[in-house]
Tab-separated table of N, CA and C in Angstrom:
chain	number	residue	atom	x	y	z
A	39	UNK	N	-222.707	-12.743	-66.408
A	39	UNK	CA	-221.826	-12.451	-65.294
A	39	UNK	C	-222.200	-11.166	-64.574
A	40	UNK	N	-222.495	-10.206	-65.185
A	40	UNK	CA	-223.127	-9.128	-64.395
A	40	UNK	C	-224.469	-9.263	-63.175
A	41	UNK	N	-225.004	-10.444	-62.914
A	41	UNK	CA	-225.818	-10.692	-61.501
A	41	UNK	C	-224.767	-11.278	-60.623
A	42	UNK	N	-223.762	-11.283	-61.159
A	42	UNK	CA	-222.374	-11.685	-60.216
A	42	UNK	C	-221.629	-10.868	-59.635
A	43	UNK	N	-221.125	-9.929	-60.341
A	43	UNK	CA	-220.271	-8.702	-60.122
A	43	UNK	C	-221.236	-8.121	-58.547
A	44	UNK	N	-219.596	-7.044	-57.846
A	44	UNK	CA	-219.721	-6.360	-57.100
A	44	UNK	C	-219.412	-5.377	-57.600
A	45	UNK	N	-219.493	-4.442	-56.948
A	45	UNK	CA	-218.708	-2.868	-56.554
A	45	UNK	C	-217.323	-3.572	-56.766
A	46	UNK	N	-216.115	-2.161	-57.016
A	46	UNK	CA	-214.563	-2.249	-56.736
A	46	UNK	C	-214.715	-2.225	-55.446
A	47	UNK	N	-213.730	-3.091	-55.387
A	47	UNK	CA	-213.351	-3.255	-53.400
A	47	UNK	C	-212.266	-2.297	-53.366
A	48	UNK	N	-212.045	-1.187	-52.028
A	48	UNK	CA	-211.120	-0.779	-51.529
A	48	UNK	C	-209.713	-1.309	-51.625
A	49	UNK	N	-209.167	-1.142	-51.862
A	49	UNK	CA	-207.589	-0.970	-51.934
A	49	UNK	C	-206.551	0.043	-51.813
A	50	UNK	N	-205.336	-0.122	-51.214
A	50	UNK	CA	-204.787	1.036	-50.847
A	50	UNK	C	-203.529	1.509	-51.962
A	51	UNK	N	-203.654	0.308	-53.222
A	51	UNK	CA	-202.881	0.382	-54.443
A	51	UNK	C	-203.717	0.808	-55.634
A	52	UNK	N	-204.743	1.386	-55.194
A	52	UNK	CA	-205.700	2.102	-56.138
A	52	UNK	C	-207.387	1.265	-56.659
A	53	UNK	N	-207.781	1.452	-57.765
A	53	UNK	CA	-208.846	0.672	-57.761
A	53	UNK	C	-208.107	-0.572	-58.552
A	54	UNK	N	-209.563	-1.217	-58.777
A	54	UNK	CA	-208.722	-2.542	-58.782
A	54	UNK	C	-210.237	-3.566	-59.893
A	55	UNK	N	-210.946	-2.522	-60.050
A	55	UNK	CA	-212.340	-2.783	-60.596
A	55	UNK	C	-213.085	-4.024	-60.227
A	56	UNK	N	-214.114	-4.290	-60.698
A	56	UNK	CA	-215.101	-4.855	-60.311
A	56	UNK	C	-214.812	-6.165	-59.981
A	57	UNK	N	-215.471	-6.937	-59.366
A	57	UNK	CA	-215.240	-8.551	-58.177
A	57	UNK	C	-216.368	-8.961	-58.251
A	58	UNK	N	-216.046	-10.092	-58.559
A	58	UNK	CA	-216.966	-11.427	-58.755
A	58	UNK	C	-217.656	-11.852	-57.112
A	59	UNK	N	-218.989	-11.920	-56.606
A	59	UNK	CA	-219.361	-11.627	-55.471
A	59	UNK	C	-219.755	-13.100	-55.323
A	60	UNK	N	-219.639	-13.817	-54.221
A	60	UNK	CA	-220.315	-14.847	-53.904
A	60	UNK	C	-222.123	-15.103	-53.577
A	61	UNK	N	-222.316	-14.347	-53.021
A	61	UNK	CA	-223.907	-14.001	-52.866
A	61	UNK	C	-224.423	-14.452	-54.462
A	62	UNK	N	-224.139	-13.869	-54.957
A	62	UNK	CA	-225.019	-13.643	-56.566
A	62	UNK	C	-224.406	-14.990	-57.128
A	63	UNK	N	-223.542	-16.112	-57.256
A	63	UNK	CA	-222.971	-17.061	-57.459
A	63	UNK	C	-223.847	-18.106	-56.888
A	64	UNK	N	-223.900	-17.860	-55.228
A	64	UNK	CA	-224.944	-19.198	-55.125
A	64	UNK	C	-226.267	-18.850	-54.852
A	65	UNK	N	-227.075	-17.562	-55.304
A	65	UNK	CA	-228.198	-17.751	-55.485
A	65	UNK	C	-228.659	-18.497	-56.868
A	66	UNK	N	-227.358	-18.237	-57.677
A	66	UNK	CA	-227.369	-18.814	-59.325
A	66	UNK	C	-227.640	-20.233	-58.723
A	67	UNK	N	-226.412	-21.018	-57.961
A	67	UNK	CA	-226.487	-22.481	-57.993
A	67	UNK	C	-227.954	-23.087	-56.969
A	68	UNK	N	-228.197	-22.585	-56.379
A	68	UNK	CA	-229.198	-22.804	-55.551
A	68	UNK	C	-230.521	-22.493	-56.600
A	69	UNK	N	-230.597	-21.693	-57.120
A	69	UNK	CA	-231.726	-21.767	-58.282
A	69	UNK	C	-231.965	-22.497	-59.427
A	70	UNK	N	-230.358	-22.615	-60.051
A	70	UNK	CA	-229.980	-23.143	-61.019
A	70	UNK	C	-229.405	-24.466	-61.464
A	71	UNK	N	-228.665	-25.364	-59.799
A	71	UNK	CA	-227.848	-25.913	-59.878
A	71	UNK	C	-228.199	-26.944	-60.508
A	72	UNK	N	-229.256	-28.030	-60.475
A	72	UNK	CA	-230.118	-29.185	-60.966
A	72	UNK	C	-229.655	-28.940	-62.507
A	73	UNK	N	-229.504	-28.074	-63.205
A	73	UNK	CA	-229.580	-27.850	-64.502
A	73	UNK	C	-227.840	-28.737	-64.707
A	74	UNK	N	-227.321	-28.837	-63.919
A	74	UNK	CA	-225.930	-29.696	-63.936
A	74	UNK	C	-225.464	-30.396	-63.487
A	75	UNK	N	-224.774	-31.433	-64.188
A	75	UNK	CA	-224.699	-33.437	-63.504
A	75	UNK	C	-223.374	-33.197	-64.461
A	76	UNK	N	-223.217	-34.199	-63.598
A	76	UNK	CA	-221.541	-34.747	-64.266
A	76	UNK	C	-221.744	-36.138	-65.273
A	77	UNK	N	-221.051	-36.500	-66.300
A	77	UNK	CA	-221.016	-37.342	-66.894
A	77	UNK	C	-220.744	-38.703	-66.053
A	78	UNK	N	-221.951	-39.729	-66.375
A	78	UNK	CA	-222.114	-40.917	-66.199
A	78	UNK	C	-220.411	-41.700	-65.445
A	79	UNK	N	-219.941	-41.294	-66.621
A	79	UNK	CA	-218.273	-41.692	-66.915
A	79	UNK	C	-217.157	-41.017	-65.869
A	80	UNK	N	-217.802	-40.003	-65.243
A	80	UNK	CA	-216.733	-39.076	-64.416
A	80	UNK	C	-217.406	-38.873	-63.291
A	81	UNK	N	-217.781	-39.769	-62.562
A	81	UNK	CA	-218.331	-39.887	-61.046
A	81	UNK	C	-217.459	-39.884	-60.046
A	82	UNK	N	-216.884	-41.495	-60.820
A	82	UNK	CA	-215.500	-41.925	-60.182
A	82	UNK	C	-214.415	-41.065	-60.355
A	83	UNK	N	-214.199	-40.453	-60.970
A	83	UNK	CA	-213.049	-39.584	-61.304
A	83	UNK	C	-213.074	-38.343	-59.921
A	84	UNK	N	-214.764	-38.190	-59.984
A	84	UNK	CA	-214.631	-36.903	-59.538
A	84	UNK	C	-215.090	-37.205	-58.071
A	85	UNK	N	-215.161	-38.533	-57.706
A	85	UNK	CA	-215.004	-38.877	-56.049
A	85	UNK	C	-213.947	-38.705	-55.651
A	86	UNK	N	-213.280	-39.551	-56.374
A	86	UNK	CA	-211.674	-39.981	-56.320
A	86	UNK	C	-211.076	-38.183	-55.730
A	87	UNK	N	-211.404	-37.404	-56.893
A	87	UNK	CA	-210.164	-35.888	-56.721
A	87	UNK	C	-211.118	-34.875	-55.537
A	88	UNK	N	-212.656	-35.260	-55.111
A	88	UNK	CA	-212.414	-34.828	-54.103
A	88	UNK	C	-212.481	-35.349	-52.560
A	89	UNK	N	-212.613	-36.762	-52.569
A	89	UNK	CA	-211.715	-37.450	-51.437
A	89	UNK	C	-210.199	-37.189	-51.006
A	90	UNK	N	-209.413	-37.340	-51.617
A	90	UNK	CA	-207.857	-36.701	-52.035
A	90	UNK	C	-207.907	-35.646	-51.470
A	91	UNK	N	-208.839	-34.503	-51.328
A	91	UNK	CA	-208.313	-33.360	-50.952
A	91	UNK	C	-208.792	-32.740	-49.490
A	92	UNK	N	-209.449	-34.384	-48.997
A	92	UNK	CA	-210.414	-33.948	-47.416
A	92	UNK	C	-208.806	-34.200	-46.647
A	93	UNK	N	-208.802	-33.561	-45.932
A	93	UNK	CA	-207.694	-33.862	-44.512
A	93	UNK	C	-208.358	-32.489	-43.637
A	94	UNK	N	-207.467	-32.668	-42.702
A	94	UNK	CA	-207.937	-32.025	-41.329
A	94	UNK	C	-205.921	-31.740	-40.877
A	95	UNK	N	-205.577	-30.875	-40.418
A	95	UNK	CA	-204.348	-30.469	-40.181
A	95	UNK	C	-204.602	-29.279	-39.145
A	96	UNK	N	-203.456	-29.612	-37.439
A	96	UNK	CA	-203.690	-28.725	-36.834
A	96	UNK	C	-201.717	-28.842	-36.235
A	97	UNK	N	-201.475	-27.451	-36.109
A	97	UNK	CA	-200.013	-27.384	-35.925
A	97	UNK	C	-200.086	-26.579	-34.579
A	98	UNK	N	-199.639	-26.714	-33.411
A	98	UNK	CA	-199.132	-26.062	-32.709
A	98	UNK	C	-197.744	-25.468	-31.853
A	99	UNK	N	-197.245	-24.274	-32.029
A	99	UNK	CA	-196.309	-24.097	-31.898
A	99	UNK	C	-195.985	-23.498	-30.547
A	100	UNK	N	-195.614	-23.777	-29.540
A	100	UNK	CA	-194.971	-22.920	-28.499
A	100	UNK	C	-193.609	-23.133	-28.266
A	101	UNK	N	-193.134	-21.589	-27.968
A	101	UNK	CA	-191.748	-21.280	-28.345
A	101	UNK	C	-191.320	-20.017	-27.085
A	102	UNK	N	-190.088	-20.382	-26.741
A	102	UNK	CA	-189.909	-19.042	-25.804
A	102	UNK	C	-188.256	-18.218	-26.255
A	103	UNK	N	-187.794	-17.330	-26.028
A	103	UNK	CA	-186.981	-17.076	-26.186
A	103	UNK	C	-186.188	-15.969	-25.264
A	104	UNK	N	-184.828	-16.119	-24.738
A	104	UNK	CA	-183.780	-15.554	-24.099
A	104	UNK	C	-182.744	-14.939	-24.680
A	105	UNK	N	-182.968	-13.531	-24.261
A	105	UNK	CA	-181.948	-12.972	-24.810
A	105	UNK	C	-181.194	-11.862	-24.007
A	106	UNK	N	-179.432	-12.004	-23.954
A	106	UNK	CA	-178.791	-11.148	-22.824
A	106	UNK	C	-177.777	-10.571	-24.002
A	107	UNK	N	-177.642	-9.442	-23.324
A	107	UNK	CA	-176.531	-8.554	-23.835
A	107	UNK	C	-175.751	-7.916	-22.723
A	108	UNK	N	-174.160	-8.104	-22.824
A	108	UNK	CA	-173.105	-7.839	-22.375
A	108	UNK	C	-172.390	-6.828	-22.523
A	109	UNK	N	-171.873	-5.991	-21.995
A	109	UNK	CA	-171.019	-4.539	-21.855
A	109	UNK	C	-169.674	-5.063	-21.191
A	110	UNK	N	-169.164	-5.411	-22.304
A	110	UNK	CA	-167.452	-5.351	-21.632
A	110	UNK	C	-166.586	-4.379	-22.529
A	111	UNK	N	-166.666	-2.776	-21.473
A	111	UNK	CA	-165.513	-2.150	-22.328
A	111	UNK	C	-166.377	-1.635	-23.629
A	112	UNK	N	-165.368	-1.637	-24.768
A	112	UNK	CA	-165.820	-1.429	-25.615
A	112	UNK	C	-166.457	-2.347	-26.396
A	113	UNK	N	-166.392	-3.779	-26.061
A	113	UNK	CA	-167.587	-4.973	-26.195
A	113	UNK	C	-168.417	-5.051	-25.995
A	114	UNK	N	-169.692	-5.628	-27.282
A	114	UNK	CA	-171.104	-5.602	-26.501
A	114	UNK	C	-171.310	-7.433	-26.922
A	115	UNK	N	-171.253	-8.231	-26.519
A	115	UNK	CA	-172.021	-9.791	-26.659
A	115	UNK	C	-173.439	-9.454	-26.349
A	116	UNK	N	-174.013	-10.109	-27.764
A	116	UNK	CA	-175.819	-10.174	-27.132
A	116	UNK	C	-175.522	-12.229	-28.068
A	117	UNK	N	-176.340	-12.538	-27.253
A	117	UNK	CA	-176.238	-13.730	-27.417
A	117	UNK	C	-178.147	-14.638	-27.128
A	118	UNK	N	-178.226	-14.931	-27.770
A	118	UNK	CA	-179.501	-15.111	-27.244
A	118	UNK	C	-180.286	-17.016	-27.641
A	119	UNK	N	-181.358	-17.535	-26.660
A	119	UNK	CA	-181.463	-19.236	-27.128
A	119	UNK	C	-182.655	-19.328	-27.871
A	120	UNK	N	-183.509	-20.064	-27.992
A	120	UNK	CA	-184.866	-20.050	-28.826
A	120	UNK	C	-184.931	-21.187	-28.164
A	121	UNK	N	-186.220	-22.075	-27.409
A	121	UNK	CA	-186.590	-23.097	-27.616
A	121	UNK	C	-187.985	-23.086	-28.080
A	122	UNK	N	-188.527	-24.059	-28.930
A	122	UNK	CA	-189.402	-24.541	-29.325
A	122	UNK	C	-189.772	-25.810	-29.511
A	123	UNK	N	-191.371	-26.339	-29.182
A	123	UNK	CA	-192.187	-27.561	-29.256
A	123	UNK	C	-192.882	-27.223	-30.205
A	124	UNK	N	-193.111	-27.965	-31.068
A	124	UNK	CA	-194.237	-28.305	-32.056
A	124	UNK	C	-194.759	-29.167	-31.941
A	125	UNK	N	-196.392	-29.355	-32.099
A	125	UNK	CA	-197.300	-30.647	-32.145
A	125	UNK	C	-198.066	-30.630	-33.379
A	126	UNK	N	-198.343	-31.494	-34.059
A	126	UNK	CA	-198.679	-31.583	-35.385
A	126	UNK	C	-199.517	-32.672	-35.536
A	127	UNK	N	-200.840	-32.302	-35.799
A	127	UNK	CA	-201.573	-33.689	-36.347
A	127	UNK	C	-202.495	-33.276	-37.795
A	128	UNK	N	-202.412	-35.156	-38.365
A	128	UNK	CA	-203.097	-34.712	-39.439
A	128	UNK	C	-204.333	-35.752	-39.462
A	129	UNK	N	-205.126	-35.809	-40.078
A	129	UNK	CA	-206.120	-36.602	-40.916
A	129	UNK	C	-206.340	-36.578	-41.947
A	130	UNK	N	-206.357	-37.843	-42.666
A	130	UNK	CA	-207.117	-37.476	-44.120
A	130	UNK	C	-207.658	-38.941	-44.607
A	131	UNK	N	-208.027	-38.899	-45.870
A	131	UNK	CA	-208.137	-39.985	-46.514
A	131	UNK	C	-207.193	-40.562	-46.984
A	132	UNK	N	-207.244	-41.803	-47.440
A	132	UNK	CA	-206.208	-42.867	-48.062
A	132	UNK	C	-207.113	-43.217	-49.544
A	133	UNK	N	-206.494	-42.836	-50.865
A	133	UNK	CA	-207.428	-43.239	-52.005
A	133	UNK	C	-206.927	-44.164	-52.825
């Protein structure tokens, strides 16, 4: 694990010690990766769980909002509306 490790990353809750770096991870699999196959038996298994997890999801929200405040006297009314549209689409697989 040490061709993995980074430096402590900055933090403003103190240190936080050493981090597992991606760089040094897939020069491992890119050098190394061939050295690992999945069992004969768990192909299907392991199509299956990562088909299941492809989708595509996009949300959009626009929203406006009004707001008045009133002086009557020693009354203040603030009263205010919100409207909002949302559009939402998804994709994915069916397994």
């Amino acid at each position: 694990l040490s061709d993995w490790t980074t430096a402590a990353p900055e933090h403003r809750g103190g240190t936080l010690g050493e981090s597992i770096g991606s760089d040094g991870m897939r020069r491992y699999w890119n050098t190394s990766g061939n050295l690992y196959s999945a069992r004969p038996q768990d192909v299907g298994g392991n199509l299956q769980t990562s088909l299941q997890d492809d989708y595509k999801a996009t949300e959009d929200v626009f929203a406006t909002y009004v707001m008045g405040t009133w002086d009557i006297g020693a009354l203040r009314a603030i009263a205010g509306v919100r409207v909002e549209n949302t559009q939402f689409d998804a994709t994915g697989n069916q397994v």
